[in-house]
Amino acid sequence: MRMIDITEKKYVVRIAKARGRIKLKPETIERIKNGTVEKGNVIDATKIAVLSAVKKAPELLPFCHPIEITYIDTQISLGDSYVDVEVLVKAYSKTGAEMEALTGVAVALLNIWDMVKKYEKNQEGLYPFTRIELIEVVEKKKIEA
């Protein structure tokens, strides 16, 4: 096992976008919309969690190179029984930003789950409806100067 040598690669602008979804009960979605989740504003807290997660990707993934992140954007949309999260990462780097975008999405979805788990549990303490799914990279490009 080893980290890939990127010494000879050029610095370029790297852009990556990832997305994912968490399925929740419709009544939990209403709580998010109405701002009645006991832990607070789910959308704002999730955007903050994304910022932290994207910056920490190399600490969590041992073969992921630290990169100079220049921009992070998080889009969150609510459906009737799901929340979609999309994270865009821009960097000036020798290697791509997709792992950072994916990490941002994964932590966003976990943060949402953590904030609403009280409303998702059944009597046995399980989550029969709650699912994290469809995490994927939807855009990756580099722009050479």
Short mmCIF file of N, CA, C and O in Angstrom, two decimals:
data_model
loop_
_atom_site.label_atom_id
_atom_site.label_comp_id
_atom_site.label_asym_id
_atom_site.label_seq_id
_atom_site.Cartn_x
_atom_site.Cartn_y
_atom_site.Cartn_z
N MET A 1 0.85 -1.17 0.00
CA MET A 1 0.00 0.00 0.00
C MET A 1 0.90 1.23 0.00
O MET A 1 1.90 1.28 0.70
N ARG A 2 0.45 2.21 -0.79
CA ARG A 2 1.22 3.44 -0.83
C ARG A 2 0.38 4.58 -1.40
O ARG A 2 -0.58 4.35 -2.12
N MET A 3 0.78 5.77 -1.07
CA MET A 3 0.16 6.95 -1.67
C MET A 3 0.71 7.09 -3.08
O MET A 3 1.89 6.82 -3.33
N ILE A 4 -0.12 7.51 -4.01
CA ILE A 4 0.31 7.73 -5.39
C ILE A 4 1.19 8.97 -5.45
O ILE A 4 0.87 10.01 -4.85
N ASP A 5 2.27 8.92 -6.21
CA ASP A 5 3.20 10.04 -6.36
C ASP A 5 2.64 11.01 -7.41
O ASP A 5 2.53 10.68 -8.59
N ILE A 6 2.31 12.21 -6.97
CA ILE A 6 1.79 13.23 -7.88
C ILE A 6 2.78 14.39 -8.06
O ILE A 6 2.42 15.45 -8.56
N THR A 7 4.01 14.16 -7.67
CA THR A 7 5.03 15.21 -7.71
C THR A 7 5.12 15.89 -9.06
O THR A 7 5.22 17.12 -9.14
N GLU A 8 5.09 15.14 -10.13
CA GLU A 8 5.30 15.70 -11.47
C GLU A 8 4.03 16.28 -12.11
O GLU A 8 4.11 16.89 -13.17
N LYS A 9 2.89 16.10 -11.48
CA LYS A 9 1.65 16.64 -12.05
C LYS A 9 1.59 18.15 -11.88
O LYS A 9 2.15 18.71 -10.95
N LYS A 10 0.88 18.81 -12.79
CA LYS A 10 0.72 20.27 -12.76
C LYS A 10 -0.44 20.66 -11.85
O LYS A 10 -1.44 19.94 -11.76
N TYR A 11 -0.30 21.83 -11.25
CA TYR A 11 -1.42 22.41 -10.53
C TYR A 11 -2.42 22.96 -11.55
O TYR A 11 -2.04 23.69 -12.46
N VAL A 12 -3.67 22.58 -11.39
CA VAL A 12 -4.76 23.09 -12.23
C VAL A 12 -6.00 23.26 -11.35
O VAL A 12 -6.05 22.78 -10.22
N VAL A 13 -6.98 23.95 -11.88
CA VAL A 13 -8.26 24.06 -11.17
C VAL A 13 -8.99 22.73 -11.33
O VAL A 13 -9.14 22.22 -12.45
N ARG A 14 -9.42 22.18 -10.23
CA ARG A 14 -10.16 20.92 -10.22
C ARG A 14 -11.56 21.19 -9.67
O ARG A 14 -11.71 21.89 -8.67
N ILE A 15 -12.54 20.61 -10.32
CA ILE A 15 -13.93 20.78 -9.88
C ILE A 15 -14.57 19.40 -9.79
O ILE A 15 -14.45 18.59 -10.72
N ALA A 16 -15.22 19.14 -8.67
CA ALA A 16 -15.94 17.87 -8.50
C ALA A 16 -17.27 18.15 -7.82
O ALA A 16 -17.36 18.99 -6.93
N LYS A 17 -18.27 17.42 -8.27
CA LYS A 17 -19.59 17.53 -7.66
C LYS A 17 -20.08 16.12 -7.35
O LYS A 17 -19.98 15.23 -8.19
N ALA A 18 -20.60 15.95 -6.14
CA ALA A 18 -21.17 14.66 -5.73
C ALA A 18 -22.56 14.91 -5.16
O ALA A 18 -22.88 16.03 -4.74
N ARG A 19 -23.35 13.86 -5.14
CA ARG A 19 -24.69 13.98 -4.56
C ARG A 19 -25.07 12.68 -3.87
O ARG A 19 -24.48 11.63 -4.09
N GLY A 20 -26.10 12.80 -3.05
CA GLY A 20 -26.62 11.63 -2.35
C GLY A 20 -27.99 11.96 -1.78
O GLY A 20 -28.45 13.11 -1.82
N ARG A 21 -28.62 10.95 -1.22
CA ARG A 21 -30.00 11.10 -0.73
C ARG A 21 -30.15 10.34 0.59
O ARG A 21 -29.57 9.28 0.79
N ILE A 22 -30.99 10.90 1.45
CA ILE A 22 -31.43 10.18 2.64
C ILE A 22 -32.95 10.13 2.60
O ILE A 22 -33.61 11.14 2.40
N LYS A 23 -33.47 8.91 2.73
CA LYS A 23 -34.93 8.73 2.79
C LYS A 23 -35.36 8.85 4.24
O LYS A 23 -34.77 8.24 5.13
N LEU A 24 -36.41 9.63 4.45
CA LEU A 24 -36.96 9.86 5.78
C LEU A 24 -38.47 9.76 5.74
O LEU A 24 -39.09 9.84 4.67
N LYS A 25 -39.08 9.63 6.90
CA LYS A 25 -40.53 9.63 7.00
C LYS A 25 -41.06 11.00 6.55
O LYS A 25 -40.43 12.02 6.84
N PRO A 26 -42.20 11.05 5.89
CA PRO A 26 -42.77 12.34 5.48
C PRO A 26 -42.95 13.31 6.66
O PRO A 26 -42.72 14.51 6.51
N GLU A 27 -43.32 12.78 7.82
CA GLU A 27 -43.49 13.66 8.97
C GLU A 27 -42.15 14.24 9.46
O GLU A 27 -42.11 15.35 9.99
N THR A 28 -41.07 13.53 9.25
CA THR A 28 -39.74 14.06 9.59
C THR A 28 -39.37 15.19 8.63
O THR A 28 -38.82 16.21 9.05
N ILE A 29 -39.69 15.00 7.35
CA ILE A 29 -39.45 16.05 6.36
C ILE A 29 -40.21 17.32 6.75
O ILE A 29 -39.68 18.43 6.67
N GLU A 30 -41.44 17.15 7.21
CA GLU A 30 -42.23 18.31 7.64
C GLU A 30 -41.58 19.01 8.82
O GLU A 30 -41.59 20.24 8.90
N ARG A 31 -41.02 18.26 9.74
CA ARG A 31 -40.32 18.86 10.88
C ARG A 31 -39.12 19.70 10.40
O ARG A 31 -38.87 20.78 10.92
N ILE A 32 -38.39 19.16 9.42
CA ILE A 32 -37.26 19.92 8.87
C ILE A 32 -37.76 21.21 8.23
O ILE A 32 -37.22 22.29 8.48
N LYS A 33 -38.80 21.10 7.42
CA LYS A 33 -39.37 22.28 6.74
C LYS A 33 -39.89 23.32 7.73
O LYS A 33 -39.71 24.52 7.53
N ASN A 34 -40.54 22.85 8.79
CA ASN A 34 -41.16 23.75 9.76
C ASN A 34 -40.21 24.23 10.85
O ASN A 34 -40.60 25.03 11.71
N GLY A 35 -38.99 23.69 10.86
CA GLY A 35 -38.03 24.10 11.88
C GLY A 35 -38.35 23.60 13.26
O GLY A 35 -38.05 24.26 14.26
N THR A 36 -38.97 22.40 13.34
CA THR A 36 -39.36 21.86 14.65
C THR A 36 -38.52 20.64 15.05
O THR A 36 -38.96 19.85 15.88
N VAL A 37 -37.34 20.50 14.48
CA VAL A 37 -36.42 19.44 14.91
C VAL A 37 -35.75 19.92 16.19
O VAL A 37 -35.19 21.02 16.24
N GLU A 38 -35.82 19.10 17.22
CA GLU A 38 -35.34 19.49 18.54
C GLU A 38 -33.87 19.94 18.53
O GLU A 38 -33.49 20.88 19.23
N LYS A 39 -33.04 19.30 17.71
CA LYS A 39 -31.61 19.64 17.70
C LYS A 39 -31.31 20.95 16.97
O LYS A 39 -30.20 21.45 17.06
N GLY A 40 -32.28 21.49 16.24
CA GLY A 40 -32.06 22.78 15.59
C GLY A 40 -32.28 22.73 14.09
O GLY A 40 -32.89 21.81 13.56
N ASN A 41 -31.76 23.74 13.42
CA ASN A 41 -31.93 23.92 11.99
C ASN A 41 -31.08 22.89 11.24
O ASN A 41 -29.86 23.00 11.17
N VAL A 42 -31.74 21.90 10.66
CA VAL A 42 -31.06 20.79 10.00
C VAL A 42 -30.28 21.27 8.77
O VAL A 42 -29.15 20.84 8.55
N ILE A 43 -30.87 22.15 8.00
CA ILE A 43 -30.22 22.61 6.77
C ILE A 43 -28.94 23.38 7.08
O ILE A 43 -27.88 23.09 6.53
N ASP A 44 -29.02 24.35 7.97
CA ASP A 44 -27.83 25.14 8.31
C ASP A 44 -26.75 24.29 8.96
O ASP A 44 -25.57 24.42 8.63
N ALA A 45 -27.14 23.42 9.89
CA ALA A 45 -26.16 22.56 10.55
C ALA A 45 -25.48 21.62 9.55
O ALA A 45 -24.28 21.36 9.63
N THR A 46 -26.24 21.14 8.58
CA THR A 46 -25.69 20.23 7.58
C THR A 46 -24.69 20.96 6.69
O THR A 46 -23.63 20.40 6.35
N LYS A 47 -24.98 22.18 6.32
CA LYS A 47 -24.02 22.95 5.50
C LYS A 47 -22.71 23.18 6.25
O LYS A 47 -21.64 23.12 5.65
N ILE A 48 -22.79 23.42 7.53
CA ILE A 48 -21.57 23.57 8.33
C ILE A 48 -20.82 22.25 8.42
O ILE A 48 -19.60 22.20 8.30
N ALA A 49 -21.55 21.16 8.60
CA ALA A 49 -20.91 19.83 8.65
C ALA A 49 -20.18 19.52 7.35
O ALA A 49 -19.10 18.93 7.36
N VAL A 50 -20.76 19.92 6.22
CA VAL A 50 -20.11 19.70 4.92
C VAL A 50 -18.79 20.43 4.86
O VAL A 50 -17.77 19.87 4.43
N LEU A 51 -18.76 21.69 5.26
CA LEU A 51 -17.51 22.47 5.22
C LEU A 51 -16.41 21.77 6.00
O LEU A 51 -15.28 21.63 5.53
N SER A 52 -16.74 21.31 7.18
CA SER A 52 -15.76 20.62 8.02
C SER A 52 -15.32 19.31 7.38
O SER A 52 -14.13 18.99 7.34
N ALA A 53 -16.26 18.54 6.87
CA ALA A 53 -15.95 17.22 6.30
C ALA A 53 -15.06 17.32 5.07
O ALA A 53 -14.11 16.56 4.92
N VAL A 54 -15.39 18.25 4.18
CA VAL A 54 -14.60 18.40 2.96
C VAL A 54 -13.14 18.70 3.31
O VAL A 54 -12.22 18.11 2.74
N LYS A 55 -12.94 19.57 4.26
CA LYS A 55 -11.58 19.95 4.66
C LYS A 55 -10.84 18.81 5.35
O LYS A 55 -9.62 18.77 5.35
N LYS A 56 -11.56 17.88 5.93
CA LYS A 56 -10.94 16.77 6.68
C LYS A 56 -10.80 15.47 5.89
O LYS A 56 -10.33 14.47 6.42
N ALA A 57 -11.19 15.47 4.62
CA ALA A 57 -11.12 14.24 3.83
C ALA A 57 -9.76 13.55 3.90
O ALA A 57 -9.69 12.34 4.12
N PRO A 58 -8.65 14.28 3.76
CA PRO A 58 -7.35 13.59 3.83
C PRO A 58 -7.02 13.01 5.21
O PRO A 58 -6.22 12.09 5.32
N GLU A 59 -7.65 13.53 6.25
CA GLU A 59 -7.45 12.96 7.59
C GLU A 59 -8.21 11.65 7.74
O GLU A 59 -7.80 10.78 8.50
N LEU A 60 -9.32 11.52 7.04
CA LEU A 60 -10.16 10.33 7.15
C LEU A 60 -9.76 9.22 6.19
O LEU A 60 -9.94 8.04 6.49
N LEU A 61 -9.26 9.60 5.03
CA LEU A 61 -8.91 8.65 3.97
C LEU A 61 -7.39 8.63 3.83
O LEU A 61 -6.81 9.59 3.32
N PRO A 62 -6.74 7.57 4.26
CA PRO A 62 -5.28 7.58 4.37
C PRO A 62 -4.50 7.79 3.07
O PRO A 62 -3.37 8.26 3.11
N PHE A 63 -5.08 7.50 1.92
CA PHE A 63 -4.36 7.67 0.66
C PHE A 63 -4.80 8.91 -0.11
O PHE A 63 -4.41 9.12 -1.25
N CYS A 64 -5.62 9.72 0.51
CA CYS A 64 -6.14 10.95 -0.12
C CYS A 64 -5.16 12.09 0.14
O CYS A 64 -4.82 12.38 1.28
N HIS A 65 -4.70 12.73 -0.94
CA HIS A 65 -3.76 13.85 -0.81
C HIS A 65 -4.48 15.09 -0.26
O HIS A 65 -5.60 15.38 -0.68
N PRO A 66 -3.81 15.84 0.60
CA PRO A 66 -4.36 17.14 0.99
C PRO A 66 -4.33 18.07 -0.23
O PRO A 66 -3.35 18.09 -0.97
N ILE A 67 -5.41 18.80 -0.43
CA ILE A 67 -5.47 19.71 -1.58
C ILE A 67 -5.87 21.10 -1.11
O ILE A 67 -6.46 21.26 -0.04
N GLU A 68 -5.55 22.09 -1.94
CA GLU A 68 -5.91 23.47 -1.63
C GLU A 68 -7.33 23.74 -2.13
O GLU A 68 -7.56 23.97 -3.31
N ILE A 69 -8.26 23.68 -1.20
CA ILE A 69 -9.66 23.89 -1.54
C ILE A 69 -9.90 25.39 -1.66
O ILE A 69 -9.54 26.17 -0.78
N THR A 70 -10.53 25.79 -2.76
CA THR A 70 -10.80 27.20 -3.00
C THR A 70 -12.28 27.55 -2.88
O THR A 70 -12.62 28.73 -2.78
N TYR A 71 -13.15 26.55 -2.92
CA TYR A 71 -14.58 26.83 -2.86
C TYR A 71 -15.35 25.55 -2.53
O TYR A 71 -15.01 24.47 -3.01
N ILE A 72 -16.38 25.71 -1.70
CA ILE A 72 -17.31 24.62 -1.38
C ILE A 72 -18.72 25.18 -1.44
O ILE A 72 -19.00 26.24 -0.88
N ASP A 73 -19.61 24.47 -2.13
CA ASP A 73 -21.01 24.87 -2.17
C ASP A 73 -21.87 23.65 -1.88
O ASP A 73 -21.62 22.56 -2.41
N THR A 74 -22.88 23.84 -1.04
CA THR A 74 -23.79 22.76 -0.69
C THR A 74 -25.21 23.15 -1.06
O THR A 74 -25.68 24.22 -0.66
N GLN A 75 -25.87 22.29 -1.80
CA GLN A 75 -27.27 22.47 -2.15
C GLN A 75 -28.07 21.35 -1.49
O GLN A 75 -27.71 20.18 -1.63
N ILE A 76 -29.13 21.73 -0.81
CA ILE A 76 -29.98 20.76 -0.12
C ILE A 76 -31.42 20.98 -0.58
O ILE A 76 -31.92 22.10 -0.54
N SER A 77 -32.05 19.90 -1.03
CA SER A 77 -33.45 20.00 -1.45
C SER A 77 -34.28 18.92 -0.76
O SER A 77 -33.81 17.80 -0.57
N LEU A 78 -35.49 19.29 -0.42
CA LEU A 78 -36.38 18.40 0.31
C LEU A 78 -37.47 17.89 -0.62
O LEU A 78 -38.14 18.68 -1.30
N GLY A 79 -37.66 16.57 -0.63
CA GLY A 79 -38.79 15.96 -1.31
C GLY A 79 -39.83 15.58 -0.28
O GLY A 79 -39.73 15.96 0.89
N ASP A 80 -40.82 14.82 -0.69
CA ASP A 80 -41.86 14.39 0.24
C ASP A 80 -41.34 13.40 1.28
O ASP A 80 -41.81 13.39 2.42
N SER A 81 -40.38 12.57 0.88
CA SER A 81 -39.87 11.54 1.79
C SER A 81 -38.35 11.37 1.66
O SER A 81 -37.83 10.30 1.93
N TYR A 82 -37.67 12.42 1.28
CA TYR A 82 -36.22 12.34 1.14
C TYR A 82 -35.60 13.73 1.18
O TYR A 82 -36.28 14.75 1.00
N VAL A 83 -34.30 13.74 1.44
CA VAL A 83 -33.49 14.96 1.35
C VAL A 83 -32.35 14.64 0.39
O VAL A 83 -31.64 13.64 0.57
N ASP A 84 -32.19 15.48 -0.62
CA ASP A 84 -31.06 15.36 -1.54
C ASP A 84 -30.00 16.38 -1.17
O ASP A 84 -30.33 17.53 -0.85
N VAL A 85 -28.75 15.95 -1.22
CA VAL A 85 -27.62 16.83 -0.93
C VAL A 85 -26.67 16.77 -2.11
O VAL A 85 -26.35 15.69 -2.61
N GLU A 86 -26.21 17.94 -2.53
CA GLU A 86 -25.22 18.04 -3.60
C GLU A 86 -24.09 18.94 -3.10
O GLU A 86 -24.35 20.02 -2.57
N VAL A 87 -22.86 18.47 -3.26
CA VAL A 87 -21.70 19.22 -2.81
C VAL A 87 -20.77 19.45 -3.99
O VAL A 87 -20.38 18.49 -4.68
N LEU A 88 -20.41 20.71 -4.19
CA LEU A 88 -19.47 21.11 -5.22
C LEU A 88 -18.18 21.55 -4.54
O LEU A 88 -18.23 22.35 -3.59
N VAL A 89 -17.06 21.02 -5.01
CA VAL A 89 -15.75 21.39 -4.46
C VAL A 89 -14.87 21.87 -5.61
O VAL A 89 -14.76 21.19 -6.64
N LYS A 90 -14.25 23.02 -5.39
CA LYS A 90 -13.25 23.53 -6.32
C LYS A 90 -11.91 23.59 -5.58
O LYS A 90 -11.87 23.92 -4.39
N ALA A 91 -10.85 23.28 -6.31
CA ALA A 91 -9.53 23.29 -5.71
C ALA A 91 -8.48 23.66 -6.75
O ALA A 91 -8.69 23.47 -7.95
N TYR A 92 -7.37 24.17 -6.26
CA TYR A 92 -6.20 24.39 -7.10
C TYR A 92 -5.21 23.32 -6.66
O TYR A 92 -4.65 23.40 -5.57
N SER A 93 -5.08 22.29 -7.49
CA SER A 93 -4.40 21.10 -7.00
C SER A 93 -3.79 20.29 -8.13
O SER A 93 -4.06 20.53 -9.31
N LYS A 94 -2.99 19.30 -7.73
CA LYS A 94 -2.41 18.34 -8.66
C LYS A 94 -3.30 17.11 -8.83
O LYS A 94 -3.03 16.26 -9.67
N THR A 95 -4.30 16.99 -7.99
CA THR A 95 -5.17 15.81 -8.02
C THR A 95 -6.62 16.24 -7.80
O THR A 95 -6.87 17.34 -7.30
N GLY A 96 -7.53 15.39 -8.18
CA GLY A 96 -8.95 15.73 -8.18
C GLY A 96 -9.57 15.99 -6.83
O GLY A 96 -8.97 15.71 -5.79
N ALA A 97 -10.77 16.52 -6.84
CA ALA A 97 -11.48 16.91 -5.63
C ALA A 97 -12.70 16.03 -5.37
O ALA A 97 -13.53 16.35 -4.52
N GLU A 98 -12.80 14.89 -6.07
CA GLU A 98 -14.00 14.07 -5.92
C GLU A 98 -14.09 13.40 -4.55
O GLU A 98 -15.20 13.24 -4.03
N MET A 99 -12.98 13.04 -3.95
CA MET A 99 -13.06 12.41 -2.63
C MET A 99 -13.55 13.40 -1.58
O MET A 99 -14.30 13.05 -0.67
N GLU A 100 -13.16 14.66 -1.74
CA GLU A 100 -13.64 15.69 -0.83
C GLU A 100 -15.13 15.92 -1.01
O GLU A 100 -15.87 16.05 -0.02
N ALA A 101 -15.59 15.95 -2.26
CA ALA A 101 -17.03 16.12 -2.52
C ALA A 101 -17.83 14.94 -1.98
O ALA A 101 -18.89 15.12 -1.36
N LEU A 102 -17.33 13.74 -2.21
CA LEU A 102 -18.01 12.54 -1.70
C LEU A 102 -18.04 12.52 -0.17
O LEU A 102 -19.06 12.16 0.44
N THR A 103 -16.95 12.90 0.45
CA THR A 103 -16.90 12.96 1.91
C THR A 103 -17.90 13.98 2.43
O THR A 103 -18.61 13.73 3.41
N GLY A 104 -17.99 15.12 1.75
CA GLY A 104 -18.96 16.13 2.15
C GLY A 104 -20.39 15.61 2.09
O GLY A 104 -21.18 15.82 3.01
N VAL A 105 -20.72 14.91 1.01
CA VAL A 105 -22.07 14.36 0.87
C VAL A 105 -22.34 13.31 1.95
O VAL A 105 -23.39 13.32 2.59
N ALA A 106 -21.40 12.40 2.14
CA ALA A 106 -21.60 11.34 3.13
C ALA A 106 -21.82 11.91 4.53
O ALA A 106 -22.74 11.50 5.25
N VAL A 107 -21.01 12.88 4.92
CA VAL A 107 -21.16 13.48 6.25
C VAL A 107 -22.44 14.30 6.33
O VAL A 107 -23.11 14.30 7.37
N ALA A 108 -22.81 14.96 5.26
CA ALA A 108 -24.09 15.70 5.25
C ALA A 108 -25.24 14.76 5.56
O ALA A 108 -26.10 15.06 6.40
N LEU A 109 -25.28 13.62 4.87
CA LEU A 109 -26.37 12.67 5.07
C LEU A 109 -26.34 12.07 6.47
O LEU A 109 -27.39 11.89 7.10
N LEU A 110 -25.15 11.79 6.98
CA LEU A 110 -25.03 11.29 8.36
C LEU A 110 -25.48 12.35 9.37
O LEU A 110 -26.12 12.03 10.37
N ASN A 111 -25.13 13.60 9.10
CA ASN A 111 -25.54 14.68 10.00
C ASN A 111 -27.06 14.80 10.04
O ASN A 111 -27.65 14.96 11.12
N ILE A 112 -27.69 14.72 8.88
CA ILE A 112 -29.14 14.78 8.83
C ILE A 112 -29.73 13.64 9.65
O ILE A 112 -30.63 13.84 10.48
N TRP A 113 -29.22 12.43 9.43
CA TRP A 113 -29.70 11.26 10.18
C TRP A 113 -29.56 11.51 11.68
O TRP A 113 -30.50 11.28 12.46
N ASP A 114 -28.39 11.99 12.09
CA ASP A 114 -28.16 12.23 13.52
C ASP A 114 -29.14 13.23 14.09
O ASP A 114 -29.66 13.06 15.20
N MET A 115 -29.44 14.27 13.35
CA MET A 115 -30.32 15.32 13.87
C MET A 115 -31.78 14.89 13.95
O MET A 115 -32.53 15.41 14.78
N VAL A 116 -32.19 13.93 13.11
CA VAL A 116 -33.61 13.55 13.08
C VAL A 116 -33.87 12.12 13.56
O VAL A 116 -35.01 11.65 13.52
N LYS A 117 -32.85 11.45 14.04
CA LYS A 117 -33.02 10.02 14.39
C LYS A 117 -34.12 9.79 15.43
O LYS A 117 -34.79 8.77 15.39
N LYS A 118 -34.31 10.74 16.30
CA LYS A 118 -35.37 10.64 17.31
C LYS A 118 -36.74 10.40 16.67
O LYS A 118 -37.56 9.67 17.22
N TYR A 119 -36.96 11.00 15.51
CA TYR A 119 -38.26 10.91 14.84
C TYR A 119 -38.35 9.72 13.89
O TYR A 119 -39.44 9.38 13.44
N GLU A 120 -37.24 9.10 13.60
CA GLU A 120 -37.19 8.01 12.64
C GLU A 120 -37.24 6.63 13.29
O GLU A 120 -37.55 5.65 12.64
N LYS A 121 -36.92 6.55 14.58
CA LYS A 121 -36.85 5.25 15.27
C LYS A 121 -38.23 4.63 15.44
O LYS A 121 -39.22 5.32 15.66
N ASN A 122 -38.22 3.28 15.38
CA ASN A 122 -39.45 2.57 15.74
C ASN A 122 -39.36 2.17 17.22
O ASN A 122 -38.42 2.55 17.92
N GLN A 123 -40.30 1.36 17.69
CA GLN A 123 -40.34 0.99 19.11
C GLN A 123 -39.15 0.14 19.54
O GLN A 123 -38.80 0.10 20.70
N GLU A 124 -38.51 -0.54 18.58
CA GLU A 124 -37.33 -1.35 18.90
C GLU A 124 -36.04 -0.53 18.81
O GLU A 124 -34.95 -1.07 19.00
N GLY A 125 -36.15 0.75 18.48
CA GLY A 125 -34.97 1.60 18.34
C GLY A 125 -34.27 1.47 17.00
O GLY A 125 -33.14 1.92 16.84
N LEU A 126 -34.96 0.85 16.03
CA LEU A 126 -34.39 0.68 14.69
C LEU A 126 -34.96 1.71 13.73
O LEU A 126 -35.86 2.46 14.07
N TYR A 127 -34.44 1.71 12.53
CA TYR A 127 -34.81 2.71 11.52
C TYR A 127 -35.30 2.01 10.25
O TYR A 127 -34.60 1.94 9.25
N PRO A 128 -36.53 1.50 10.27
CA PRO A 128 -37.00 0.70 9.13
C PRO A 128 -37.22 1.50 7.84
O PRO A 128 -37.21 0.92 6.76
N PHE A 129 -37.38 2.82 7.94
CA PHE A 129 -37.63 3.61 6.75
C PHE A 129 -36.39 4.39 6.30
O PHE A 129 -36.20 4.66 5.12
N THR A 130 -35.54 4.74 7.23
CA THR A 130 -34.40 5.62 6.97
C THR A 130 -33.32 4.90 6.16
O THR A 130 -32.89 3.81 6.53
N ARG A 131 -32.90 5.53 5.07
CA ARG A 131 -31.86 4.95 4.21
C ARG A 131 -31.01 6.04 3.61
O ARG A 131 -31.52 7.05 3.13
N ILE A 132 -29.71 5.84 3.61
CA ILE A 132 -28.79 6.69 2.85
C ILE A 132 -28.52 5.95 1.56
O ILE A 132 -28.20 4.76 1.57
N GLU A 133 -28.65 6.66 0.43
CA GLU A 133 -28.50 5.98 -0.85
C GLU A 133 -28.03 6.94 -1.94
O GLU A 133 -28.02 8.15 -1.75
N LEU A 134 -27.67 6.34 -3.04
CA LEU A 134 -27.37 7.07 -4.27
C LEU A 134 -26.21 8.06 -4.15
O LEU A 134 -26.24 9.11 -4.79
N ILE A 135 -25.22 7.75 -3.35
CA ILE A 135 -24.05 8.64 -3.29
C ILE A 135 -23.21 8.38 -4.53
O ILE A 135 -22.81 7.25 -4.79
N GLU A 136 -22.95 9.47 -5.28
CA GLU A 136 -22.20 9.32 -6.52
C GLU A 136 -21.54 10.63 -6.93
O GLU A 136 -21.96 11.71 -6.51
N VAL A 137 -20.52 10.51 -7.75
CA VAL A 137 -19.89 11.67 -8.37
C VAL A 137 -20.67 11.98 -9.65
O VAL A 137 -20.88 11.09 -10.47
N VAL A 138 -21.10 13.22 -9.79
CA VAL A 138 -21.88 13.60 -10.97
C VAL A 138 -21.13 14.56 -11.89
O VAL A 138 -21.57 14.80 -13.01
N GLU A 139 -20.00 15.09 -11.42
CA GLU A 139 -19.20 15.97 -12.25
C GLU A 139 -17.75 15.94 -11.78
O GLU A 139 -17.49 15.92 -10.57
N LYS A 140 -16.84 15.90 -12.71
CA LYS A 140 -15.42 15.98 -12.41
C LYS A 140 -14.72 16.57 -13.62
O LYS A 140 -14.87 16.07 -14.73
N LYS A 141 -14.01 17.67 -13.40
CA LYS A 141 -13.28 18.27 -14.52
C LYS A 141 -12.07 19.04 -14.00
O LYS A 141 -11.98 19.37 -12.82
N LYS A 142 -11.17 19.30 -14.92
CA LYS A 142 -10.02 20.13 -14.61
C LYS A 142 -9.90 21.20 -15.67
O LYS A 142 -10.23 20.99 -16.83
N ILE A 143 -9.46 22.36 -15.22
CA ILE A 143 -9.30 23.51 -16.11
C ILE A 143 -7.84 23.94 -16.04
O ILE A 143 -7.36 24.41 -15.01
N GLU A 144 -7.15 23.73 -17.14
CA GLU A 144 -5.73 24.09 -17.18
C GLU A 144 -5.59 25.56 -17.52
O GLU A 144 -6.32 26.10 -18.35
N ALA A 145 -4.65 26.21 -16.87
CA ALA A 145 -4.42 27.65 -17.08
C ALA A 145 -3.76 27.92 -18.42
O ALA A 145 -3.15 27.15 -19.04
#
